[in-house]
mmCIF file of C-alpha atoms and ligand atoms in Angstrom:
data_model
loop_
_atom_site.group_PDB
_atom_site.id
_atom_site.type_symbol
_atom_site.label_atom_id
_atom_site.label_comp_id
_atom_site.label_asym_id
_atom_site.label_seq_id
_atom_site.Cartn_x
_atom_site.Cartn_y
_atom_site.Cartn_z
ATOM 1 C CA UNK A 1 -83.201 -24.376 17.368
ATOM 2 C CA UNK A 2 -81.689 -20.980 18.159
ATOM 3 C CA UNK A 3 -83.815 -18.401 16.601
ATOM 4 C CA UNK A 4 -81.489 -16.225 14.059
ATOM 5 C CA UNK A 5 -81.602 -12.018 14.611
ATOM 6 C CA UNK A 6 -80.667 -9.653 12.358
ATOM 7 C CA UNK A 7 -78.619 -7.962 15.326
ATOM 8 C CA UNK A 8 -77.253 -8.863 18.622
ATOM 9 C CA UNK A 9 -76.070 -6.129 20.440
ATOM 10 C CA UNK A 10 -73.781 -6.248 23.168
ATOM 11 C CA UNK A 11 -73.649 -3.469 25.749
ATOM 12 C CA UNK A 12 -75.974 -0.989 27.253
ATOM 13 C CA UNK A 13 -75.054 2.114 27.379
ATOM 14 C CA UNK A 14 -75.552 5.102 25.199
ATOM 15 C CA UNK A 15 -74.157 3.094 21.898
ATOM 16 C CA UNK A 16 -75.855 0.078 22.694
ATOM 17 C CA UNK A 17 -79.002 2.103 23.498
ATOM 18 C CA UNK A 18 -78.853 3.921 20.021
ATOM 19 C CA UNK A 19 -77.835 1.061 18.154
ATOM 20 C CA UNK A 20 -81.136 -0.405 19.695
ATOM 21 C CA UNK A 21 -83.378 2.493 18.763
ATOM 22 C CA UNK A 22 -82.156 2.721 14.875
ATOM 23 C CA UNK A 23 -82.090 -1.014 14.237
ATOM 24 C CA UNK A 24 -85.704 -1.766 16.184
ATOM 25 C CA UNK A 25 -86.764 1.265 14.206
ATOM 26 C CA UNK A 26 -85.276 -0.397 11.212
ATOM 27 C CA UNK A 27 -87.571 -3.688 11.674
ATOM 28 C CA UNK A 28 -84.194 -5.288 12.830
ATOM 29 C CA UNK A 29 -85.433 -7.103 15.775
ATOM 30 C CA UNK A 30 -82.511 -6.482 18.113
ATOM 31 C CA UNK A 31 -81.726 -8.681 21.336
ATOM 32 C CA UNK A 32 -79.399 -6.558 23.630
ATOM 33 C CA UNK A 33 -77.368 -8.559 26.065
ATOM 34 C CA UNK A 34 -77.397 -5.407 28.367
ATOM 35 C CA UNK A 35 -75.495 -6.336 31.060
ATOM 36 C CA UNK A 36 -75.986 -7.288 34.796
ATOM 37 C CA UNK A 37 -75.247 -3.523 35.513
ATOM 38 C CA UNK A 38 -76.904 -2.051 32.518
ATOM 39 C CA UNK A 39 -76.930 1.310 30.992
ATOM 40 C CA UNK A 40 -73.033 1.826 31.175
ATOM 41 C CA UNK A 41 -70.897 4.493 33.049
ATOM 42 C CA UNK A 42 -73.776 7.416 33.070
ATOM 43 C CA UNK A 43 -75.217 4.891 35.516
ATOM 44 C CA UNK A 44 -72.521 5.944 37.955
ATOM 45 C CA UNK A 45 -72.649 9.783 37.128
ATOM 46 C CA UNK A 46 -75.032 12.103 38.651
ATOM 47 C CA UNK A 47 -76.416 15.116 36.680
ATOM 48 C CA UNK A 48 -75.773 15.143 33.067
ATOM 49 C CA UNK A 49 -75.031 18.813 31.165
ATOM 50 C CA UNK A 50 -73.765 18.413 28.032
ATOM 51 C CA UNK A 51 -76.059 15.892 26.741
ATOM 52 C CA UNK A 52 -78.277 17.861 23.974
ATOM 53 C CA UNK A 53 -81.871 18.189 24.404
ATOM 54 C CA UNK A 54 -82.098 18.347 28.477
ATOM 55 C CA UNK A 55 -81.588 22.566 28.846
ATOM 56 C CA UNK A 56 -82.018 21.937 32.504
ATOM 57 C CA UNK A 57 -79.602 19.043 32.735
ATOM 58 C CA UNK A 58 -80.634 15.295 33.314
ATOM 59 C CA UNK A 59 -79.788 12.800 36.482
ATOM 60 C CA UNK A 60 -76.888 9.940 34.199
ATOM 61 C CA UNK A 61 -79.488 6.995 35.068
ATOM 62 C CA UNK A 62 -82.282 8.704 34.320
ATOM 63 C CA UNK A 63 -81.049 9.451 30.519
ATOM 64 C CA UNK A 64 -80.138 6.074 30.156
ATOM 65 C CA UNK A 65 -83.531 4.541 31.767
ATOM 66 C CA UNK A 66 -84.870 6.820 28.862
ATOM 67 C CA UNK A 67 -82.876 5.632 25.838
ATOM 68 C CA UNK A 68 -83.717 1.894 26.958
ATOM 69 C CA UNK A 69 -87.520 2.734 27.248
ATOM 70 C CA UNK A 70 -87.562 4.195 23.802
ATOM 71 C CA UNK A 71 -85.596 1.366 22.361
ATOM 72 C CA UNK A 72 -88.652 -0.680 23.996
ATOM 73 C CA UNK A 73 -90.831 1.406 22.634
ATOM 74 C CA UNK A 74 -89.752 0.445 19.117
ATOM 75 C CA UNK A 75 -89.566 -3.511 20.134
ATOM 76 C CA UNK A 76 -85.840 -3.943 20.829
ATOM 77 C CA UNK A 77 -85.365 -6.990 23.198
ATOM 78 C CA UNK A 78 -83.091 -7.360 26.098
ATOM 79 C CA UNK A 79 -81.525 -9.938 28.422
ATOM 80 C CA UNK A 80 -80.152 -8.617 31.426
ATOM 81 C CA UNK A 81 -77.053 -10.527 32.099
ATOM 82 C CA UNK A 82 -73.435 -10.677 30.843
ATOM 83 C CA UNK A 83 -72.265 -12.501 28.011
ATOM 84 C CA UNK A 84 -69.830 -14.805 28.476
ATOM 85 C CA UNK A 85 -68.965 -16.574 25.578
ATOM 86 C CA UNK A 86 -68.909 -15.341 21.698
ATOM 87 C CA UNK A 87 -68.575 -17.249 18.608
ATOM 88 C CA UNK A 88 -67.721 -14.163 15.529
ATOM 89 C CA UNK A 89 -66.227 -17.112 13.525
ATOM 90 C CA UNK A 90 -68.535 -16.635 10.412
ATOM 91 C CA UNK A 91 -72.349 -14.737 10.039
ATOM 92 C CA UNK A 92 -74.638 -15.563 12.248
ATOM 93 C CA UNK A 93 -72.437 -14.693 15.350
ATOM 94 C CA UNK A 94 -73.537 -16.425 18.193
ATOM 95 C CA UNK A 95 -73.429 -14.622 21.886
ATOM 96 C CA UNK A 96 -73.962 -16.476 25.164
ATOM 97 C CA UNK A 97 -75.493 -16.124 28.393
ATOM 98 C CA UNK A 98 -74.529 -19.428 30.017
ATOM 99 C CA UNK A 99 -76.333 -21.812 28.255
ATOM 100 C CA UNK A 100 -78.192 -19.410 26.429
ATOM 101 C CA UNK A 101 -77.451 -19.073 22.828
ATOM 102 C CA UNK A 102 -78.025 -15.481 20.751
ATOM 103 C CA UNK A 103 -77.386 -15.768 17.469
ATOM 104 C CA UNK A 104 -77.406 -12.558 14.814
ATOM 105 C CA UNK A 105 -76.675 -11.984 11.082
ATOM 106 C CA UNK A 106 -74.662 -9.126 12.293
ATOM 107 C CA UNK A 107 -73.207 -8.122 15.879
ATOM 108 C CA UNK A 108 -73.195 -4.260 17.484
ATOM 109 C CA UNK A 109 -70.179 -4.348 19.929
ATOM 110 C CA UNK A 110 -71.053 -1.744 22.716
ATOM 111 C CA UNK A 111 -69.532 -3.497 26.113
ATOM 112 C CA UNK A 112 -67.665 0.074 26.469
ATOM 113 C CA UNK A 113 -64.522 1.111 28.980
ATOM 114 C CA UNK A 114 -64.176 1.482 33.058
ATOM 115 C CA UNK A 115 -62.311 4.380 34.174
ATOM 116 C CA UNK A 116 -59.482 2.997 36.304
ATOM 117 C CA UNK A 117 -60.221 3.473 40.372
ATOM 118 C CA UNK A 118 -57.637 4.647 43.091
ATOM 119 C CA UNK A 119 -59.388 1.707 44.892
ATOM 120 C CA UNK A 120 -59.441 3.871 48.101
ATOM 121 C CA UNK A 121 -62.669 3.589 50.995
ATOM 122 C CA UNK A 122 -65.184 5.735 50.279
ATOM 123 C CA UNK A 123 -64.063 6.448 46.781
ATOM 124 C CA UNK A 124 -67.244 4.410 45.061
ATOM 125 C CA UNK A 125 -69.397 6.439 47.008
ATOM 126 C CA UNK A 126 -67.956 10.084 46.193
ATOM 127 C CA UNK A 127 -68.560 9.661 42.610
ATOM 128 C CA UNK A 128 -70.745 12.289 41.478
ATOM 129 C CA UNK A 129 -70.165 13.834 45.302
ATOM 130 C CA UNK A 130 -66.514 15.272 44.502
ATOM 131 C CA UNK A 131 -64.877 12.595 42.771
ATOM 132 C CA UNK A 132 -64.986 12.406 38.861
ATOM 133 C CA UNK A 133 -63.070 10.493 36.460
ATOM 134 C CA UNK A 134 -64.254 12.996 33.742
ATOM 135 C CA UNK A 135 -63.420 16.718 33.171
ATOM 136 C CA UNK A 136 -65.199 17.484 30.427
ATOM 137 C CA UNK A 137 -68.307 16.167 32.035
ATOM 138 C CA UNK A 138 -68.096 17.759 35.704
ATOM 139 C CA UNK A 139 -65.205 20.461 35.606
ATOM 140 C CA UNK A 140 -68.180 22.957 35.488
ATOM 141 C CA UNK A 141 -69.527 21.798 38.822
ATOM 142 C CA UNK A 142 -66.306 23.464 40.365
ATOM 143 C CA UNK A 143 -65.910 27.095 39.716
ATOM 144 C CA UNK A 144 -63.630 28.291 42.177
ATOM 145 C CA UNK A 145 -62.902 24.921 44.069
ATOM 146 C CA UNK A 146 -59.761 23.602 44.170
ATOM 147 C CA UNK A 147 -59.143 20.259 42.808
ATOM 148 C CA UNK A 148 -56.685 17.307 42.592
ATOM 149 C CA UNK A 149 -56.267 15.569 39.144
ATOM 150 C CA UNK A 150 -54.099 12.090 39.916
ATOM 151 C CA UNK A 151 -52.265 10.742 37.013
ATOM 152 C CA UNK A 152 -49.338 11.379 34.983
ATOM 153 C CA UNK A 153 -50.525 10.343 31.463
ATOM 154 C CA UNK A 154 -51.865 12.808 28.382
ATOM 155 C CA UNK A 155 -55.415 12.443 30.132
ATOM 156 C CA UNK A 156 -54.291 13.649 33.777
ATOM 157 C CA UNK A 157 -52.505 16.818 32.177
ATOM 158 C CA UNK A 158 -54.928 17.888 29.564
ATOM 159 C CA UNK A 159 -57.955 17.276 32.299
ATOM 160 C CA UNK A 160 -55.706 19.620 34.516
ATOM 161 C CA UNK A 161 -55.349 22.457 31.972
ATOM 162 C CA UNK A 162 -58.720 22.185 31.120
ATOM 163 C CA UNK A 163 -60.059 22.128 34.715
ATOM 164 C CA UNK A 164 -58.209 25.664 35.389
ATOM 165 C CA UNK A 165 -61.226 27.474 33.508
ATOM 166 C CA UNK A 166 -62.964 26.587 36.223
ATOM 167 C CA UNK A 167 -60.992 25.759 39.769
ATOM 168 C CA UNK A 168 -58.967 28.311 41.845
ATOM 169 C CA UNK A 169 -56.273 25.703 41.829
ATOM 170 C CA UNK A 170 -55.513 22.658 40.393
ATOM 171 C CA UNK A 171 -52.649 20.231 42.109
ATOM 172 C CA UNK A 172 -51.342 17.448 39.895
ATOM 173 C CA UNK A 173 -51.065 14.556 41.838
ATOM 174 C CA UNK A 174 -48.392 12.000 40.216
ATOM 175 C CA UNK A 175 -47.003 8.896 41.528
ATOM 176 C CA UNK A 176 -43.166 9.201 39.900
ATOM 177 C CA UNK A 177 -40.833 12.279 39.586
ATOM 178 C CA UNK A 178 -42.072 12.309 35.798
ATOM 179 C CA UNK A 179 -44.830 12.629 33.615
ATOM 180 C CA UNK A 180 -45.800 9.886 30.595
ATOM 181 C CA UNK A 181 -47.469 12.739 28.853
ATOM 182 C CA UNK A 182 -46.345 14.242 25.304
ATOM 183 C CA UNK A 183 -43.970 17.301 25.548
ATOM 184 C CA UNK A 184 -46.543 19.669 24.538
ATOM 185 C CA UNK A 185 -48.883 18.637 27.116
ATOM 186 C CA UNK A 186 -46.934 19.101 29.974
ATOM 187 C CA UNK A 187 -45.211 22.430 28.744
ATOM 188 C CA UNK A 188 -48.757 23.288 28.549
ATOM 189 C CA UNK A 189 -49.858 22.164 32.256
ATOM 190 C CA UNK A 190 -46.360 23.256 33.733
ATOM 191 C CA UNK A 191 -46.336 26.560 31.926
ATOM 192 C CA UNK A 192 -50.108 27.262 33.583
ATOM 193 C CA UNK A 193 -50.024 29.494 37.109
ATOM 194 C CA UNK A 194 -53.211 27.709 38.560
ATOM 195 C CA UNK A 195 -51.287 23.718 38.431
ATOM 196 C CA UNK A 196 -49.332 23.160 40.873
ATOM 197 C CA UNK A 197 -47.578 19.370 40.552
ATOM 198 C CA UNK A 198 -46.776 17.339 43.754
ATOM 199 C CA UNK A 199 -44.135 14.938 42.833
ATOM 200 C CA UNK A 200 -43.484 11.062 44.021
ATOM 201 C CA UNK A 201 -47.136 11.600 45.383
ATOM 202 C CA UNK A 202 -50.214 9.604 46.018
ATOM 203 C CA UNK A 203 -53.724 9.914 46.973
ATOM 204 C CA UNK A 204 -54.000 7.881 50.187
ATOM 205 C CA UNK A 205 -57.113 8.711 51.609
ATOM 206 C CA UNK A 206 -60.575 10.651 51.080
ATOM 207 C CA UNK A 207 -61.949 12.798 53.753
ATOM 208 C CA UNK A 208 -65.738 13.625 53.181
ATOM 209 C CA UNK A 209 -68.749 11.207 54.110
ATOM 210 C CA UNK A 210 -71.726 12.874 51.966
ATOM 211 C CA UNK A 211 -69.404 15.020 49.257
ATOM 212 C CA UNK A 212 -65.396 15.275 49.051
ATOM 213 C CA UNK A 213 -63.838 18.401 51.749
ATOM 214 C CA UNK A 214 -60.297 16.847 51.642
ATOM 215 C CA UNK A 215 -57.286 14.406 50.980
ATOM 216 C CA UNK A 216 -54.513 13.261 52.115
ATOM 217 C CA UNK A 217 -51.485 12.733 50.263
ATOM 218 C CA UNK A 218 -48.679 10.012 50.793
ATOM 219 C CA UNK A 219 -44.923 11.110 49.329
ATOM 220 C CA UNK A 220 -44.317 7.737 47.625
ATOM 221 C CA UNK A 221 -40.730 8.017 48.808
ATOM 222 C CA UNK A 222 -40.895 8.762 52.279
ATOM 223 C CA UNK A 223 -44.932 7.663 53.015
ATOM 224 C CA UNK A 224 -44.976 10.901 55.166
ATOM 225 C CA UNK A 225 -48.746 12.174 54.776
ATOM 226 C CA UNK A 226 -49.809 15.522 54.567
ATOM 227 C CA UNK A 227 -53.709 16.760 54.293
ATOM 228 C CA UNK A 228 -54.852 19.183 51.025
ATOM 229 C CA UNK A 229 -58.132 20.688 50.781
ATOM 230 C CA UNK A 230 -59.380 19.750 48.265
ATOM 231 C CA UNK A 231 -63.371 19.912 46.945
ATOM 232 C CA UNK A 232 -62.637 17.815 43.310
ATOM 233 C CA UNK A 233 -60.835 14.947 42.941
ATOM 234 C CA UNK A 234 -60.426 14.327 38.690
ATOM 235 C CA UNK A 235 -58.796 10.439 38.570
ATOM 236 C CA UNK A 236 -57.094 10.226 35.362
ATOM 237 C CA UNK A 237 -55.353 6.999 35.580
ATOM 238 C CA UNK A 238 -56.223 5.672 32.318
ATOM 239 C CA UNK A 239 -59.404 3.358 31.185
ATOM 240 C CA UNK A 240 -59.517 -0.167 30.518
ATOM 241 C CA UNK A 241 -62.050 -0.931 27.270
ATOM 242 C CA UNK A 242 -64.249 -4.242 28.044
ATOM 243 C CA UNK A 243 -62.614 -6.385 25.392
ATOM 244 C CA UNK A 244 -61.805 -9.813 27.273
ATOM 245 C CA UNK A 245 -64.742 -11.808 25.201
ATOM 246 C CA UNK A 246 -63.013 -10.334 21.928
ATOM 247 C CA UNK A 247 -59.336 -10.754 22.830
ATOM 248 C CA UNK A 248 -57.859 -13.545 20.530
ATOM 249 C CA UNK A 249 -61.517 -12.622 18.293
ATOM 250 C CA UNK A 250 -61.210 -9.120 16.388
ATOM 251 C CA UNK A 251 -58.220 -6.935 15.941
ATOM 252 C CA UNK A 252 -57.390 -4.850 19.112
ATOM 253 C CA UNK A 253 -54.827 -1.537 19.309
ATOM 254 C CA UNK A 254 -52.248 -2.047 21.646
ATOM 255 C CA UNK A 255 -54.188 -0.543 24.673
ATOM 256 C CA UNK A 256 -57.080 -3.021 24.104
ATOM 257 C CA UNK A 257 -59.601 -0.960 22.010
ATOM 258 C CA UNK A 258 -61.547 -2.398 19.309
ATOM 259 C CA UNK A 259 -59.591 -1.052 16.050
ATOM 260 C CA UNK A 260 -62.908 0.014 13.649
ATOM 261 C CA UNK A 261 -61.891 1.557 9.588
ATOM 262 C CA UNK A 262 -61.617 4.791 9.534
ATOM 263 C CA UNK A 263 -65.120 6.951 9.870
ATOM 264 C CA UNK A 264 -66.520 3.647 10.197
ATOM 265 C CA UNK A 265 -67.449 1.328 12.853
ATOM 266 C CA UNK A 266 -66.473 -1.851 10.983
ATOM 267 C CA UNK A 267 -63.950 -4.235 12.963
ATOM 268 C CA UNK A 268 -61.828 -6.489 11.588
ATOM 269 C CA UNK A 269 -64.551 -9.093 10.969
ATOM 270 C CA UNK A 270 -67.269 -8.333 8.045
ATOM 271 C CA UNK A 271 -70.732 -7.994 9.666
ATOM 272 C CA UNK A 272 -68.863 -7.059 13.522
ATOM 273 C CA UNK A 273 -69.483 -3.909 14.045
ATOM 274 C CA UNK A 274 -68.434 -1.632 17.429
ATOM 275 C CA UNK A 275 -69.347 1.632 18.557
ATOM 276 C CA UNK A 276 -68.518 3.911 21.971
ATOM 277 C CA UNK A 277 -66.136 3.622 24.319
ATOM 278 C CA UNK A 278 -64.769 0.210 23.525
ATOM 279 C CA UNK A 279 -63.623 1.930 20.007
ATOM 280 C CA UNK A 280 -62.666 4.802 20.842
ATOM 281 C CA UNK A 281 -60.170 6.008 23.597
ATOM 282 C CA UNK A 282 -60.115 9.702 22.363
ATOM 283 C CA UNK A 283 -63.413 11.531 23.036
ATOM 284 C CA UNK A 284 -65.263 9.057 24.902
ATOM 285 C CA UNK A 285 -68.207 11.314 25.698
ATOM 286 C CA UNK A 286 -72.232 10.124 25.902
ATOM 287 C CA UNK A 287 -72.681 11.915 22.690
ATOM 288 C CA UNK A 288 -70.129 10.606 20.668
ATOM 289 C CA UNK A 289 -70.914 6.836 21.978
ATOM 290 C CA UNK A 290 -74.392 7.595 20.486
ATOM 291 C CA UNK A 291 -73.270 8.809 17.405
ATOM 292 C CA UNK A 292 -71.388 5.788 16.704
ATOM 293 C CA UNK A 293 -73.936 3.522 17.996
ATOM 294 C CA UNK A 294 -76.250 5.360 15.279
ATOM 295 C CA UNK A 295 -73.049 5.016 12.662
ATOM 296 C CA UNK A 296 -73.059 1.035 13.584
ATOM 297 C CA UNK A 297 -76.726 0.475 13.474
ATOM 298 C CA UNK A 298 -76.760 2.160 10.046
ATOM 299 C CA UNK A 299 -74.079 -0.063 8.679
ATOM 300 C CA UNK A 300 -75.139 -3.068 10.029
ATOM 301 C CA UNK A 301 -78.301 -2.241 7.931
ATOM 302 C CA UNK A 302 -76.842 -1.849 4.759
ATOM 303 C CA UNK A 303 -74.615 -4.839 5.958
ATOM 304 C CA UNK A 304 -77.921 -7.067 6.092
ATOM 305 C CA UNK A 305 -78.753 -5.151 2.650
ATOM 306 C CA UNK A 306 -76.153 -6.120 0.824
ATOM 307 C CA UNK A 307 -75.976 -9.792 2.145
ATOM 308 C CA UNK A 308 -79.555 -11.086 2.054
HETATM 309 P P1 NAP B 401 -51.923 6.509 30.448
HETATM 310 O O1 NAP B 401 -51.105 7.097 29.351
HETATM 311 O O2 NAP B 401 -51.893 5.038 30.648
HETATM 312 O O3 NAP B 401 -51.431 7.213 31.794
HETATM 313 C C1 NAP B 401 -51.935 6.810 33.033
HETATM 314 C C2 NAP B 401 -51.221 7.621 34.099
HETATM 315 O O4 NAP B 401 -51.814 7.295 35.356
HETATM 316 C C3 NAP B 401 -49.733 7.327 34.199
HETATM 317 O O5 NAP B 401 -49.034 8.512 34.448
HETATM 318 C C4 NAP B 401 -49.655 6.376 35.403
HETATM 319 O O6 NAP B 401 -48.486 6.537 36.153
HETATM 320 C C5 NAP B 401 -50.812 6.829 36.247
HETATM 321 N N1 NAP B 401 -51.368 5.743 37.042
HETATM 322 C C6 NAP B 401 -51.793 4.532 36.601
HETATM 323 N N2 NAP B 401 -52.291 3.810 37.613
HETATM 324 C C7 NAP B 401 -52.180 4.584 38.705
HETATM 325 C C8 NAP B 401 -52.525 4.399 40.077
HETATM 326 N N3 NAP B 401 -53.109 3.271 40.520
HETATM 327 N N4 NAP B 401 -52.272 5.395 40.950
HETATM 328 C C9 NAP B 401 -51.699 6.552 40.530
HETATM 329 N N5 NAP B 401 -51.349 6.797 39.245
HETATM 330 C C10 NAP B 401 -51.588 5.818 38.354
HETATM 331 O O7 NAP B 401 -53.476 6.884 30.340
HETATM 332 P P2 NAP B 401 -54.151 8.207 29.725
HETATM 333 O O8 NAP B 401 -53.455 9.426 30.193
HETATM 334 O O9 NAP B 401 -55.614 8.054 30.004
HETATM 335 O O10 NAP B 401 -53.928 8.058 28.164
HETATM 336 C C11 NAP B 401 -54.387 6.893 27.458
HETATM 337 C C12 NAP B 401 -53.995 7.030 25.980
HETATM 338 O O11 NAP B 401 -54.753 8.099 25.384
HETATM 339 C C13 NAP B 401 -52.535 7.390 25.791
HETATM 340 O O12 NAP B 401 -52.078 6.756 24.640
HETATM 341 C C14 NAP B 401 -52.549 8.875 25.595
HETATM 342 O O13 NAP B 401 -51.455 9.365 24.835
HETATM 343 C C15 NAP B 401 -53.877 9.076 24.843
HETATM 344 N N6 NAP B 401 -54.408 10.430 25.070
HETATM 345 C C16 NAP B 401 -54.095 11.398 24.171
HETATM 346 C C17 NAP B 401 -54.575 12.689 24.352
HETATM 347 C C18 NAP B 401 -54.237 13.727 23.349
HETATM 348 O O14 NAP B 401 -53.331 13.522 22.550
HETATM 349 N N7 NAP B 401 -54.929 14.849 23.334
HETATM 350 C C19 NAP B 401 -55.358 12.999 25.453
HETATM 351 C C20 NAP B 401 -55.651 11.998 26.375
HETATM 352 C C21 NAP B 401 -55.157 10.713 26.173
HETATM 353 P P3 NAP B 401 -47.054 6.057 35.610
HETATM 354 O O15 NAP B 401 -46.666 7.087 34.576
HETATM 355 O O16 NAP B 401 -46.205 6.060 36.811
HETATM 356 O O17 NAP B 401 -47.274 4.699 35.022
#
């Protein structure tokens, strides 16, 4: 018979990770289904900054190889593949890993978000090397560089406003002859000396084999090409939140986040819980997934309190 948890969490990264260390901590006995590519999207970032506690900065893998290790430390569990199948019908949830069957009084939803690609050669590769889908994280790495943000959307324009702190220039790369973004944010972004926007505009191609030097753009009318030095490349093209287990499950906003109560990670199902990226399409920072994977270990706690 399937052995019954307290918790199953699902995801790896830094709200899994934290949801592990405060329920094993708790005596919870969590099984993580962490993923065939564990550890989430610091796994594909190189040094980390603004993570508290690391003065000199940290390598993104090597802060998560850390969080897992002290969630081992404290006897959290883990099976390293991908669910594929979840039952959230009634308490205990069941998660599976082909035939495998988890089963857990409550459930910690951490499966997180993928920052949507360009898809270009070479682009994989230049991650941490030039190319960064997050400002907030790396726009400090480029004092006095110039940089290309692509995208059209709130994300693209605030990233671009934000980046000019740091960059010489900053050339707003956008597919159509308008933005999506709110008024204010492009007033903002057009109003600021350092953007300059290139219209009907792609990214075709990345020039750079070890870290980025240049790009080339494509007019999206015309397909003439035309080369742009550029030293940062910011893709802000939106994010899609790992939700296709939970789809037809647990309520979803209309983007495909996981819609928790207010100041809460609750979901739409009592004893469901989510925290990180997958909840929250706003800050999505390794900090704040943390915090929430704290805020859903602690409920899922008083969950199991309150429902022995
Ligand atoms: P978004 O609103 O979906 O915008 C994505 C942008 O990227 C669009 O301009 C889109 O172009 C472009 N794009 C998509 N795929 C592309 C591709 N393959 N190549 C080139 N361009 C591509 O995403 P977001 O900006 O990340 O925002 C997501 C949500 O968060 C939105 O609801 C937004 O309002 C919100 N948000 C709010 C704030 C804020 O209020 N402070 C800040 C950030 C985000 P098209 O326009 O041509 O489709």
């Amino acid at each position: 018979m399937t052995e019954i948890r307290d918790v199953v969490i699902v995801g790896s990264g830094p709200a899994g990770l934290t949801a592990a260390i405060y329920t094993a901590r708790a005596n919870l006995r969590p099984i993580v289904i962490e993923g065939f590519s564990s550890g989430g999207q610091l796994m594909l970032t190189t040094e980390v900054e603004n993570f508290p506690g690391f003065p000199e900065g940290i390598m993104g893998p090597e802060l998560m190889a850390n969080m897992r290790e002290q969630a081992v430390r404290f006897g959290a569990e883990f099976v390293t593949a991908n669910a594929d199948r979840v039952d959230l019908s009634s308490s205990p949830f069941g998660a599976w890993v082909g035939n495998d069957e988890y089963r857990g009084r409550t459930m910690i939803i951490s499966t997180g978000a993928t920052a949507r690609m360009l898809g270009l050669e070479g682009e994989a590769g230049l991650i941490g090397r030039g190319v960064s889908t997050c400002a907030t994280c790396d726009g400090f790495f480029f004092r006095d560089h110039e940089i290309v943000v692509v995208g059209g959307g709130d994300s693209a324009l605030e990233e671009a406003t934000f980046l000019t702190k740091f960059a010489s220039k900053v050339t707003l790369v956008h597919r159509r002859d308008e933005f999506r973004a709110s008024k204010i944010m492009q007033d903002r972004a057009l109003a600021n000396p350092k953007i300059e926007v290139r219209w009907n505009s792609a990214v075709d191609s990345l020039v750079g084999e070890t870290k980025l030097e240049s790009v080339v753009l494509r007019d999206t009318n015309t397909g003439e090409l035309s080369a742009l030095s550029a030293t940062g490349l910011f893709i802000a093209i939106g994010h899609d939140p790992t939700t296709e287990l939970f789809n037809e499950v647990l309520d979803l906003d209309g983007d495909g986040y996981i819609i928790t109560a207010p100041s809460s990670t609750k979901t739409s199902i009592d004893g469901v819980f989510a925290s990180g990226d997958v909840a929250d399409h706003v800050y999505r920072q390794a900090i704040t997934a943390a915090g929430t994977g704290c805020m859903a270990a602690i409920e899922a706690e008083r969950w199991l309190a309150a429902n022995e």
